[in-house]
C-alpha positions as a printed Julia matrix, in Angstrom:
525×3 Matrix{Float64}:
   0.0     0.0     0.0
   1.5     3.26   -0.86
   0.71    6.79   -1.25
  -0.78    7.97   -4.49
  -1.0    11.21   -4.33
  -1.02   13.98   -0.94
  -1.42   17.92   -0.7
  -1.19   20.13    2.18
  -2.52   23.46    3.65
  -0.94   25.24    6.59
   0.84   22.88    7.99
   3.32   25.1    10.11
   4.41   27.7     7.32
   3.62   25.52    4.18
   0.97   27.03    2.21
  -0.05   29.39    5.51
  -3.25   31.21    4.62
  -5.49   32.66    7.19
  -8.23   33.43    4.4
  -8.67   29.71    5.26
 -10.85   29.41    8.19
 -11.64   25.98   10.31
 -15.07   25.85    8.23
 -14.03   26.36    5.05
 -10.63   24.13    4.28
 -11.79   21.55    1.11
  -9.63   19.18   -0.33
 -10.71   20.96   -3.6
  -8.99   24.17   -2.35
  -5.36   23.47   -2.97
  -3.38   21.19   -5.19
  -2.95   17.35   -5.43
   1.15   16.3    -5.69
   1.2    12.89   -7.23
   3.89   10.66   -5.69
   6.44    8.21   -7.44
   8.23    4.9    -5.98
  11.06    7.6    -4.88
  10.34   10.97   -3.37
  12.94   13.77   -3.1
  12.24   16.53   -1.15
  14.91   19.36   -1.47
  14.86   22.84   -0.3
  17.24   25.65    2.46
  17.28   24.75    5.96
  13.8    25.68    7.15
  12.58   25.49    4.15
   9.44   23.02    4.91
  11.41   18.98    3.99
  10.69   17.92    7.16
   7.2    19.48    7.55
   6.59   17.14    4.3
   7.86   13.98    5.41
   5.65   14.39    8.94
   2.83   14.92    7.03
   3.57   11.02    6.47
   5.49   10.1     9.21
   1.9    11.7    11.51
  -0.26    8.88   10.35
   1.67    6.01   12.65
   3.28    8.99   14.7
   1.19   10.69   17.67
   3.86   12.9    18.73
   4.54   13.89   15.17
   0.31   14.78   14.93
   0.98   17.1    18.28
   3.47   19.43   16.0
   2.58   19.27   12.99
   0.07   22.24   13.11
   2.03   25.54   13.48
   2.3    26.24   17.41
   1.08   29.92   16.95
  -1.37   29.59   14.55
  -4.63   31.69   14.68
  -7.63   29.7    16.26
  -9.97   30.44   13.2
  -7.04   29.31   10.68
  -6.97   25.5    10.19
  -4.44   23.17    8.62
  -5.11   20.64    6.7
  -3.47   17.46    4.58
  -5.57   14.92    2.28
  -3.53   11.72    1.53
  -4.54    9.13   -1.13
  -3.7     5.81   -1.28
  -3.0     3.47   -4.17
  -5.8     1.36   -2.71
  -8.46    3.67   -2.73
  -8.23    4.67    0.67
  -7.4     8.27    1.79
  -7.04   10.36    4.84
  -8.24   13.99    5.6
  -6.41   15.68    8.37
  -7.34   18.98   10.03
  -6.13   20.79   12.69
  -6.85   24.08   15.07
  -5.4    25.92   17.12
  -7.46   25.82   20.7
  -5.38   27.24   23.34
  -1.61   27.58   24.23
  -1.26   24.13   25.55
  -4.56   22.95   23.15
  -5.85   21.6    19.68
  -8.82   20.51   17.81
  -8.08   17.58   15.59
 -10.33   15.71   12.86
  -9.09   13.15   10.79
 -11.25   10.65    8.77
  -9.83    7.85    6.88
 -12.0     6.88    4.2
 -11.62    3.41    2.84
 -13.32    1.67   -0.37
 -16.17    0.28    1.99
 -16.15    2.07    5.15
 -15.2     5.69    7.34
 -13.76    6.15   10.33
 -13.5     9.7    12.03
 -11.96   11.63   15.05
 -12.74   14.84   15.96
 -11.43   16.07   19.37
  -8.99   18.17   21.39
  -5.21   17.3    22.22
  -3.15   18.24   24.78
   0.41   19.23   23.53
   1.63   17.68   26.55
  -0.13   14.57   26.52
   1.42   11.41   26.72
  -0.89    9.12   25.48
  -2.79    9.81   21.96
  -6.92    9.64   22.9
  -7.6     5.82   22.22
 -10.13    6.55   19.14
  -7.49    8.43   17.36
  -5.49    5.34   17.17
  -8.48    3.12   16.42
  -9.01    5.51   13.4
  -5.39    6.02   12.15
  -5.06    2.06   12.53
  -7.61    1.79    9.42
  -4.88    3.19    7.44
  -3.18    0.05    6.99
   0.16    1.89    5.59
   3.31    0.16    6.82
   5.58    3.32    7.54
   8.83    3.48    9.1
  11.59    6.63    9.71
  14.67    6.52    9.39
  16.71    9.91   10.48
  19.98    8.14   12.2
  23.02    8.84   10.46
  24.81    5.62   11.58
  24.53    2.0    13.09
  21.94    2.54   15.35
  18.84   -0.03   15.67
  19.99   -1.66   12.82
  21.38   -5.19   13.5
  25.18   -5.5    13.64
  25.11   -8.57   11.1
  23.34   -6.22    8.71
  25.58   -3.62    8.39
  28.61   -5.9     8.49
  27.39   -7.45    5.57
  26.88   -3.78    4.06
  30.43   -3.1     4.26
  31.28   -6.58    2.92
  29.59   -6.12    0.09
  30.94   -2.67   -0.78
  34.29   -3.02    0.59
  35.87   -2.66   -2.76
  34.81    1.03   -3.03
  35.6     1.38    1.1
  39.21    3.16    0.63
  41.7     1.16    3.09
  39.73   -2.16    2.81
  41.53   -5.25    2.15
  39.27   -5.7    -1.45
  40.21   -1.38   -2.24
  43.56   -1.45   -4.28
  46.51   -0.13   -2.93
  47.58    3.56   -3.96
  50.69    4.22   -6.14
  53.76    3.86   -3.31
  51.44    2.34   -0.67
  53.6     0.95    1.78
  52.67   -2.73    2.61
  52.5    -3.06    6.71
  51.79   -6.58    7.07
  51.62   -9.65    5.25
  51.45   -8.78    0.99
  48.51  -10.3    -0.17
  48.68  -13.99   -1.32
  46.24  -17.05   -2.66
  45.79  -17.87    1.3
  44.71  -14.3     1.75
  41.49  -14.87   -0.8
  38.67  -15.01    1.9
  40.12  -11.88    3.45
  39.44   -9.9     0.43
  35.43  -11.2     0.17
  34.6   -10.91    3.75
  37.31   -8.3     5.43
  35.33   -7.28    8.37
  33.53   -9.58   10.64
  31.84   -9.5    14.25
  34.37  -10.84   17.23
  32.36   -9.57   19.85
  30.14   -7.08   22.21
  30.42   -4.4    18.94
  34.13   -5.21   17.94
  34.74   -5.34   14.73
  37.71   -7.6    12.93
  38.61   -5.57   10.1
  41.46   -6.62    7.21
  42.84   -3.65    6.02
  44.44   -3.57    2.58
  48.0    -2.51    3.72
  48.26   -5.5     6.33
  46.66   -8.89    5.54
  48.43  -10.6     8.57
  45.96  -10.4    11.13
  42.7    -8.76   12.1
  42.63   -4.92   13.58
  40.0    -5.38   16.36
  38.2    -2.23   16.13
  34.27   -0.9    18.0
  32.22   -0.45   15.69
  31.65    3.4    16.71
  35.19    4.01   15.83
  34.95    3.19   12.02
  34.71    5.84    9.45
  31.3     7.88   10.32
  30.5     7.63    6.78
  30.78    4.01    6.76
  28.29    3.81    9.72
  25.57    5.85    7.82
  25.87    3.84    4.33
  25.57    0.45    6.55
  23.42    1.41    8.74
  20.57    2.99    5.83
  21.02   -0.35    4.0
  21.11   -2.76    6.63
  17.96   -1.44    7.89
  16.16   -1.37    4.22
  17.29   -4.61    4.17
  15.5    -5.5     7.62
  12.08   -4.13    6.33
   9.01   -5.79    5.4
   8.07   -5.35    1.29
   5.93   -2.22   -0.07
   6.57   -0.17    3.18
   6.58    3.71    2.68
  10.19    4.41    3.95
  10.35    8.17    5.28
  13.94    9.49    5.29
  15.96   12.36    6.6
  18.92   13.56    4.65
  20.85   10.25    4.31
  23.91   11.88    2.6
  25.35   12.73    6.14
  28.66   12.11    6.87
  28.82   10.71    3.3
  31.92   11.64    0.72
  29.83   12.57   -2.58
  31.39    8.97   -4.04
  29.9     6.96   -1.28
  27.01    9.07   -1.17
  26.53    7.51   -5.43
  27.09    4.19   -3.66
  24.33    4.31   -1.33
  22.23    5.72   -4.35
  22.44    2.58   -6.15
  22.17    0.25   -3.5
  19.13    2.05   -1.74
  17.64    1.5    -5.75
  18.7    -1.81   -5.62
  16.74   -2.89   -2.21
  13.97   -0.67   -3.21
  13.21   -2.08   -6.56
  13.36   -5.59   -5.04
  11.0    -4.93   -1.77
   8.9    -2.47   -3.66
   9.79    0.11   -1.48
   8.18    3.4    -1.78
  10.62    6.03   -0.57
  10.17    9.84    0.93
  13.62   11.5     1.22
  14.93   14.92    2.42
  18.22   16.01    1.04
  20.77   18.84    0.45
  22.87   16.35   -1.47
  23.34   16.9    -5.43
  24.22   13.32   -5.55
  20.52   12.11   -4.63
  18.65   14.89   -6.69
  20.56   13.87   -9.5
  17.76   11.67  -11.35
  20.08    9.6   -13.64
  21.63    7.75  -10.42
  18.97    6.14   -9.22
  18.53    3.0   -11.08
  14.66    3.26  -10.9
  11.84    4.57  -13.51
   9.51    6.2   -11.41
  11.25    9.16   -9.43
  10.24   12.43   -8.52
  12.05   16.31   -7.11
  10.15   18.44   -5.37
  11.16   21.97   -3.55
   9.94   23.41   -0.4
  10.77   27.08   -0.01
   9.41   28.34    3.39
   6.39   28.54    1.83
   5.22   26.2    -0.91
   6.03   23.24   -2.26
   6.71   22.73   -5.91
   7.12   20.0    -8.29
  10.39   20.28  -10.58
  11.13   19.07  -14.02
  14.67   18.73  -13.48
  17.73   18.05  -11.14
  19.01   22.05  -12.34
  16.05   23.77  -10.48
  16.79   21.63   -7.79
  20.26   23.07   -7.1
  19.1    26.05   -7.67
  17.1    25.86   -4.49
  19.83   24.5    -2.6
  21.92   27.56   -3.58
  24.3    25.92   -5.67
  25.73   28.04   -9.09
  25.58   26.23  -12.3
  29.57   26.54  -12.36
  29.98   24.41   -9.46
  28.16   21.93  -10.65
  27.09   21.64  -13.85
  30.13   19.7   -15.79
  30.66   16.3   -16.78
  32.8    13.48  -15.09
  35.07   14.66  -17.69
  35.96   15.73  -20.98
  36.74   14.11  -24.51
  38.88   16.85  -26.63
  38.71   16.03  -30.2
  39.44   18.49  -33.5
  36.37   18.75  -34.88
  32.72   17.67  -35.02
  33.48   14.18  -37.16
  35.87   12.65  -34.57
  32.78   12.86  -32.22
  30.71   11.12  -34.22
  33.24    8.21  -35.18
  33.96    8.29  -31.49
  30.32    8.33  -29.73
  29.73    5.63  -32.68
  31.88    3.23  -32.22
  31.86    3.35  -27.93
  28.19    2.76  -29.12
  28.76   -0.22  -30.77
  31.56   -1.42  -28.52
  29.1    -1.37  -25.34
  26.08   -2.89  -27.41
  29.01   -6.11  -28.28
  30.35   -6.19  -24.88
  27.19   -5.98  -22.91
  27.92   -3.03  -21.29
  25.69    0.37  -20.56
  26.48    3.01  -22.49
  27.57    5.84  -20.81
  25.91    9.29  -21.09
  27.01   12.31  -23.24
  26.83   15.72  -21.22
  26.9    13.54  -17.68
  29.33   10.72  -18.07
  31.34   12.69  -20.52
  31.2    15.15  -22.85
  33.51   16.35  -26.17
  34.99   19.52  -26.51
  36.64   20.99  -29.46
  40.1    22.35  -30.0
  40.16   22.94  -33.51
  44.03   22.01  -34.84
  46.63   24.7   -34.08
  44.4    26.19  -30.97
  45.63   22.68  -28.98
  49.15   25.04  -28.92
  47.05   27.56  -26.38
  46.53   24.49  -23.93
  48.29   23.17  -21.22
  47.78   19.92  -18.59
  50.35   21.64  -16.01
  48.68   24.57  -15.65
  51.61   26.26  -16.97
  51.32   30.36  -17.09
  50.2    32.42  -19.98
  48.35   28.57  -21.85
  45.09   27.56  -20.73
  44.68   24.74  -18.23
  42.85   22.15  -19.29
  42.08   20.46  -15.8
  41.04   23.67  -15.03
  38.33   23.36  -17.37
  37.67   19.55  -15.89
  40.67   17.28  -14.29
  39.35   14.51  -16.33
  40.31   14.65  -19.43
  41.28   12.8   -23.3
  43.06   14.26  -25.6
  42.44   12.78  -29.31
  45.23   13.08  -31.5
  45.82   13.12  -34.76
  49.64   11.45  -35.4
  50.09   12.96  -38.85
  53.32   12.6   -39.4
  54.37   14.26  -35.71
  54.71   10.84  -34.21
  56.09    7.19  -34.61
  54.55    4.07  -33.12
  57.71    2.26  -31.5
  58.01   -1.47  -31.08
  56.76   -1.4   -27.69
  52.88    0.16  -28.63
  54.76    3.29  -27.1
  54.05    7.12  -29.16
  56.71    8.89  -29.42
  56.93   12.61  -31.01
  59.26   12.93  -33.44
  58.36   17.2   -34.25
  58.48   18.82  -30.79
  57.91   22.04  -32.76
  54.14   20.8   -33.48
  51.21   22.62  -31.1
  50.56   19.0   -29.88
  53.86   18.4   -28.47
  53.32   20.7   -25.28
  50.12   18.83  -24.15
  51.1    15.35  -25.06
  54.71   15.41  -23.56
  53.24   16.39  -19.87
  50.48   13.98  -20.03
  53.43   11.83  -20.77
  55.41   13.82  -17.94
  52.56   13.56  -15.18
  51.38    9.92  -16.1
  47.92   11.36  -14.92
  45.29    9.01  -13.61
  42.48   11.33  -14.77
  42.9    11.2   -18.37
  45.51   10.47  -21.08
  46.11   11.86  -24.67
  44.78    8.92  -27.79
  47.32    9.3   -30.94
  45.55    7.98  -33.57
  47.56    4.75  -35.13
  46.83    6.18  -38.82
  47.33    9.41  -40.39
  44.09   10.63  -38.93
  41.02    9.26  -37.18
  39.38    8.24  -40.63
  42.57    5.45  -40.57
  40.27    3.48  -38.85
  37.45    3.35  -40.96
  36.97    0.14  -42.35
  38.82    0.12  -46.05
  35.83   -0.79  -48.1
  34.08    2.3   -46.72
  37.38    4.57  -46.57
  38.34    4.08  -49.92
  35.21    5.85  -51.18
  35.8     8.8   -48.99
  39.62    9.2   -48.73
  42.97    8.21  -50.49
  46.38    7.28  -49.21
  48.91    9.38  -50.48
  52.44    8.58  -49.27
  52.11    8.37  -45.9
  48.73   11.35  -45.64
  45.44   10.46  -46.15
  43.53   12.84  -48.14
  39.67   13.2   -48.5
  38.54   12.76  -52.13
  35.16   12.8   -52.11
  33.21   16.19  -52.17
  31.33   15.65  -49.07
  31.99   17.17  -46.01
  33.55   15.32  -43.17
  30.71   15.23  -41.03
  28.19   14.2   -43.89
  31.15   11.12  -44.25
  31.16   10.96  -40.84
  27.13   10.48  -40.35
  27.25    8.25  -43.53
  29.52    6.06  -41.66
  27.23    6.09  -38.26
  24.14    5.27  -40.38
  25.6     2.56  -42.14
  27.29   -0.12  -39.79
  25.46   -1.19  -36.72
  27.78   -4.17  -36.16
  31.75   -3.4   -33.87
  32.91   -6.14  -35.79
  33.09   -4.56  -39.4
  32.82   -0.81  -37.86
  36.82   -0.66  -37.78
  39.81   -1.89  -39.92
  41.17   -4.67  -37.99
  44.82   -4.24  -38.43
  44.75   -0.85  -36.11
  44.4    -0.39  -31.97
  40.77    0.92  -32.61
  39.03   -2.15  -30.41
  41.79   -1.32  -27.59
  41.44    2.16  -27.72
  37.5     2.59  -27.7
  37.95    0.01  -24.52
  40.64    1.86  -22.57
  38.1     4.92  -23.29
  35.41    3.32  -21.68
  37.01    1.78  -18.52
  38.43    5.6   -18.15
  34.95    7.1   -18.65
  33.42    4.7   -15.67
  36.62    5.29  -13.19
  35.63    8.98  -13.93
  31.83    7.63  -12.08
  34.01    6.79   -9.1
């Protein structure tokens, strides 16, 4: 049973309007939100998130019902919240202020065959909710649970151990996480006796201690409490080992779950939380400030949903860009991809996109996504002279721009292939020599320069197809054909669907659109 759709009226400063008197509030007097499978809620501190999320969380909640009217409201203003179920079932809450320490309440739940009503005064001191308000919220039948701890707690230790087992490849300093460049090895290097240390590297001694194989030293166990492990370890483990624990189709109401969480791990929990969500049909209410979470494309789920609360109302948004704009967050310090292809001109991105295309569709694998994943950026021959990757004064910096970058190359006749698959650049006066010698230089991990193994990127064509379009003279291939490069380009993209004959096979093409690939998804990381 989840929620359908829900809509709100003066509940504390949402949608506050004292033309709206304890007579007069209709369901028909303010607007329905339809909700998704996942719910994201995003908005300044203050803004109204939580006020949303109680609206739920009051239906199973009695000291959530006692606040969720604003304290100081006028005593002929009322507040109000309809809630429809997927079932046919909805609730009408209203509320009113009485006195200081007093409200009126009336809340019906209305079911395909029967209704059930309240209508009566609450202390905001009471202890105990009036025994006919639970008899009438109990007809809800929504399974509900909150969730607004940012670590371990009430989740069982076994769970969230086997959270961090699972994940303890992307957990930097676990046994499975690969050793940085110049890591020094403490203990024991790793060996074939070693293999069940790397799949299960933490494990439960006792009374909260954790045994935990750390990727530097593989001889023995550190015994560490649980409440001394990485904070943001606690909070990823403890959100999945207790979606894990519940019951399938709850309505799972959660409070900023990006807490504590580096923006990597904070992906992570993204697609695990879609993982357990899609398989218990969970339906999920969140409040964020994380761009991570309000960043549709990584949740691995169909049905999602952003909404902003700004103080005042609550609106539905078409996209993830609105939603950082609530949050106060400029376009610039967001708005790039993992990192950036550099290519000539417009035809090497289409033989390029094309071919990583076709390699993903042969090798099973999802193709990644222009403008998010990665995008292309053009330097247009001699301009690649005005660039540096050293950030080198008076050229422009290229990881500046993004630190993840390719460089595609043209060889020309600037560089030789040696014996060992090696380039080397044999005319250090060409405008490519300054970039490609310091990516040589810097051996960066965020990108690398691509000299093409032919004269030019069309080397790879396949030759039947070439040979129509271009002409080998010497050692320079020359276009012969009257057609522009990108018409070629997009004749080439229309016309082979298969990897196999998309490339001549005697060049690095099928190496080089792979090594692109695995870069583009460590760029996800």
């Amino acid at each position: 049973m989840h929620i359908k759709s829900f809509g709100l009226l003066g509940l504390r400063r949402l949608y506050l309007n004292e033309s709206m008197t304890t007579n007069s509030p209709q369901s028909s007097n303010f607007k329905l939100f339809k909700a998704s499978k996942i719910n994201i809620f995003v908005g300044p501190n203050g803004g109204g998130k939580s006020t949303v999320l109680d609206m739920v969380r009051a239906l199973q909640d009695f000291e959530i019902i006692k606040t969720v009217a604003r304290e100081n409201m006028r005593s002929t203003t009322a507040a109000i919240s309809v809630i429809h179920f997927d079932n046919g079932t909805w609730v009408k809450s209203k509320f009113n202020k009485l006195s200081i320490q007093q409200f009126g309440a009336e809340i019906s739940v209305n079911t395909p065959s029967s209704k059930y009503f309240f209508s009566g005064s609450i202390l905001n001191n009471s202890s105990k909710p009036p025994p006919k308000l639970i008899q009438v919220l109990n007809k809800v039948k929504a399974d509900i649970s909150f969730r607004n701890s940012n670590d371990e707690s009430g989740v069982n230790i076994q769970r969230v151990i086997d959270a961090l087992n699972k994940d303890a490849k992307n957990l930097v300093g676990l046994a499975p996480h690969p050793l940085q460049h110049g890591q020094v090895i403490y203990g024991s290097p790793p060996s074939s006796a070693t293999a069940f240390k790397f799949n299960q590297p933490i494990s439960h001694i006792r009374n909260g201690v954790l045994g935990v194989y750390l990727n530097d030293d593989l001889g023995q166990t550190n015994h560490i409490p649980i409440n001394m492990i990485p904070s943001g370890w606690r909070a990823f483990a403890g959100l999945v080992g207790w979606l894990n624990s519940l019951n399938d189709n709850q309505i799972c109401v959660i409070e900023e779950p990006e807490v504590h969480l580096h923006p990597t791990l904070q992906r992570l929990m993204v697609a695990r939380v879609s993982e357990i969500a899609k398989h218990k049909k969970l339906q999920l209410f969140i409040s964020t400030h994380s761009a991570a979470l309000i960043d549709i494309s990584n949740w691995d789920v169909p049905d999602i949903k952003l909404f902003e609360v700004n103080g005042h109302a609550l609106t539905e948004l078409t996209s993830p860009a609105k939603a950082l704009g609530g949050l106060g967050i400029k376009p610039s310090d967001v708005f790039q991809a993992n990192g950036v292809i550099w290519v000539e001109g417009a035809s090497d991105r289409i033989y390029i996109l094309h071919w990583l295309f076709l390699w993903c569709l042969t090798n099973s694998k999802k193709m990644p996504i222009e403008n998010l994943d990665f995008s292309f950026v053009f330097y247009g021959g001699s301009t690649l002279g005005h660039f540096t990757s050293s950030g080198r004064s008076g050229l422009i910096d290229m990881f500046s721009i993004n630190r993840n970058s390719i460089v595609v190359m043209d060889r020309d006749l600037d560089f030789k292939r040696l014996s060992s698959g090696a380039d080397e650049c044999i005319n250090q006066n060409c405008v490519k020599y300054e970039v490609w010698s310091e990516f040589e230089k810097y051996n960066s991990n965020n990108g690398y320069c691509w000299v093409t193994e032919g004269y030019t990127i069309e080397s790879y064509l396949p030759k039947n197809f070439r040979l129509k379009y271009y002409k080998l003279l010497g050692l320079r291939l020359k276009k012969i054909s009257s057609y522009p490069k990108v018409t070629i380009a997009n004749k080439f993209a229309n016309g082979y669907g298969n990897f196999i004959y998309s490339y001549d096979k005697k060049t690095d093409l099928s190496a080089q659109i792979e090594k692109l690939f695995k870069t583009i998804e460590a760029w996800k990381l």
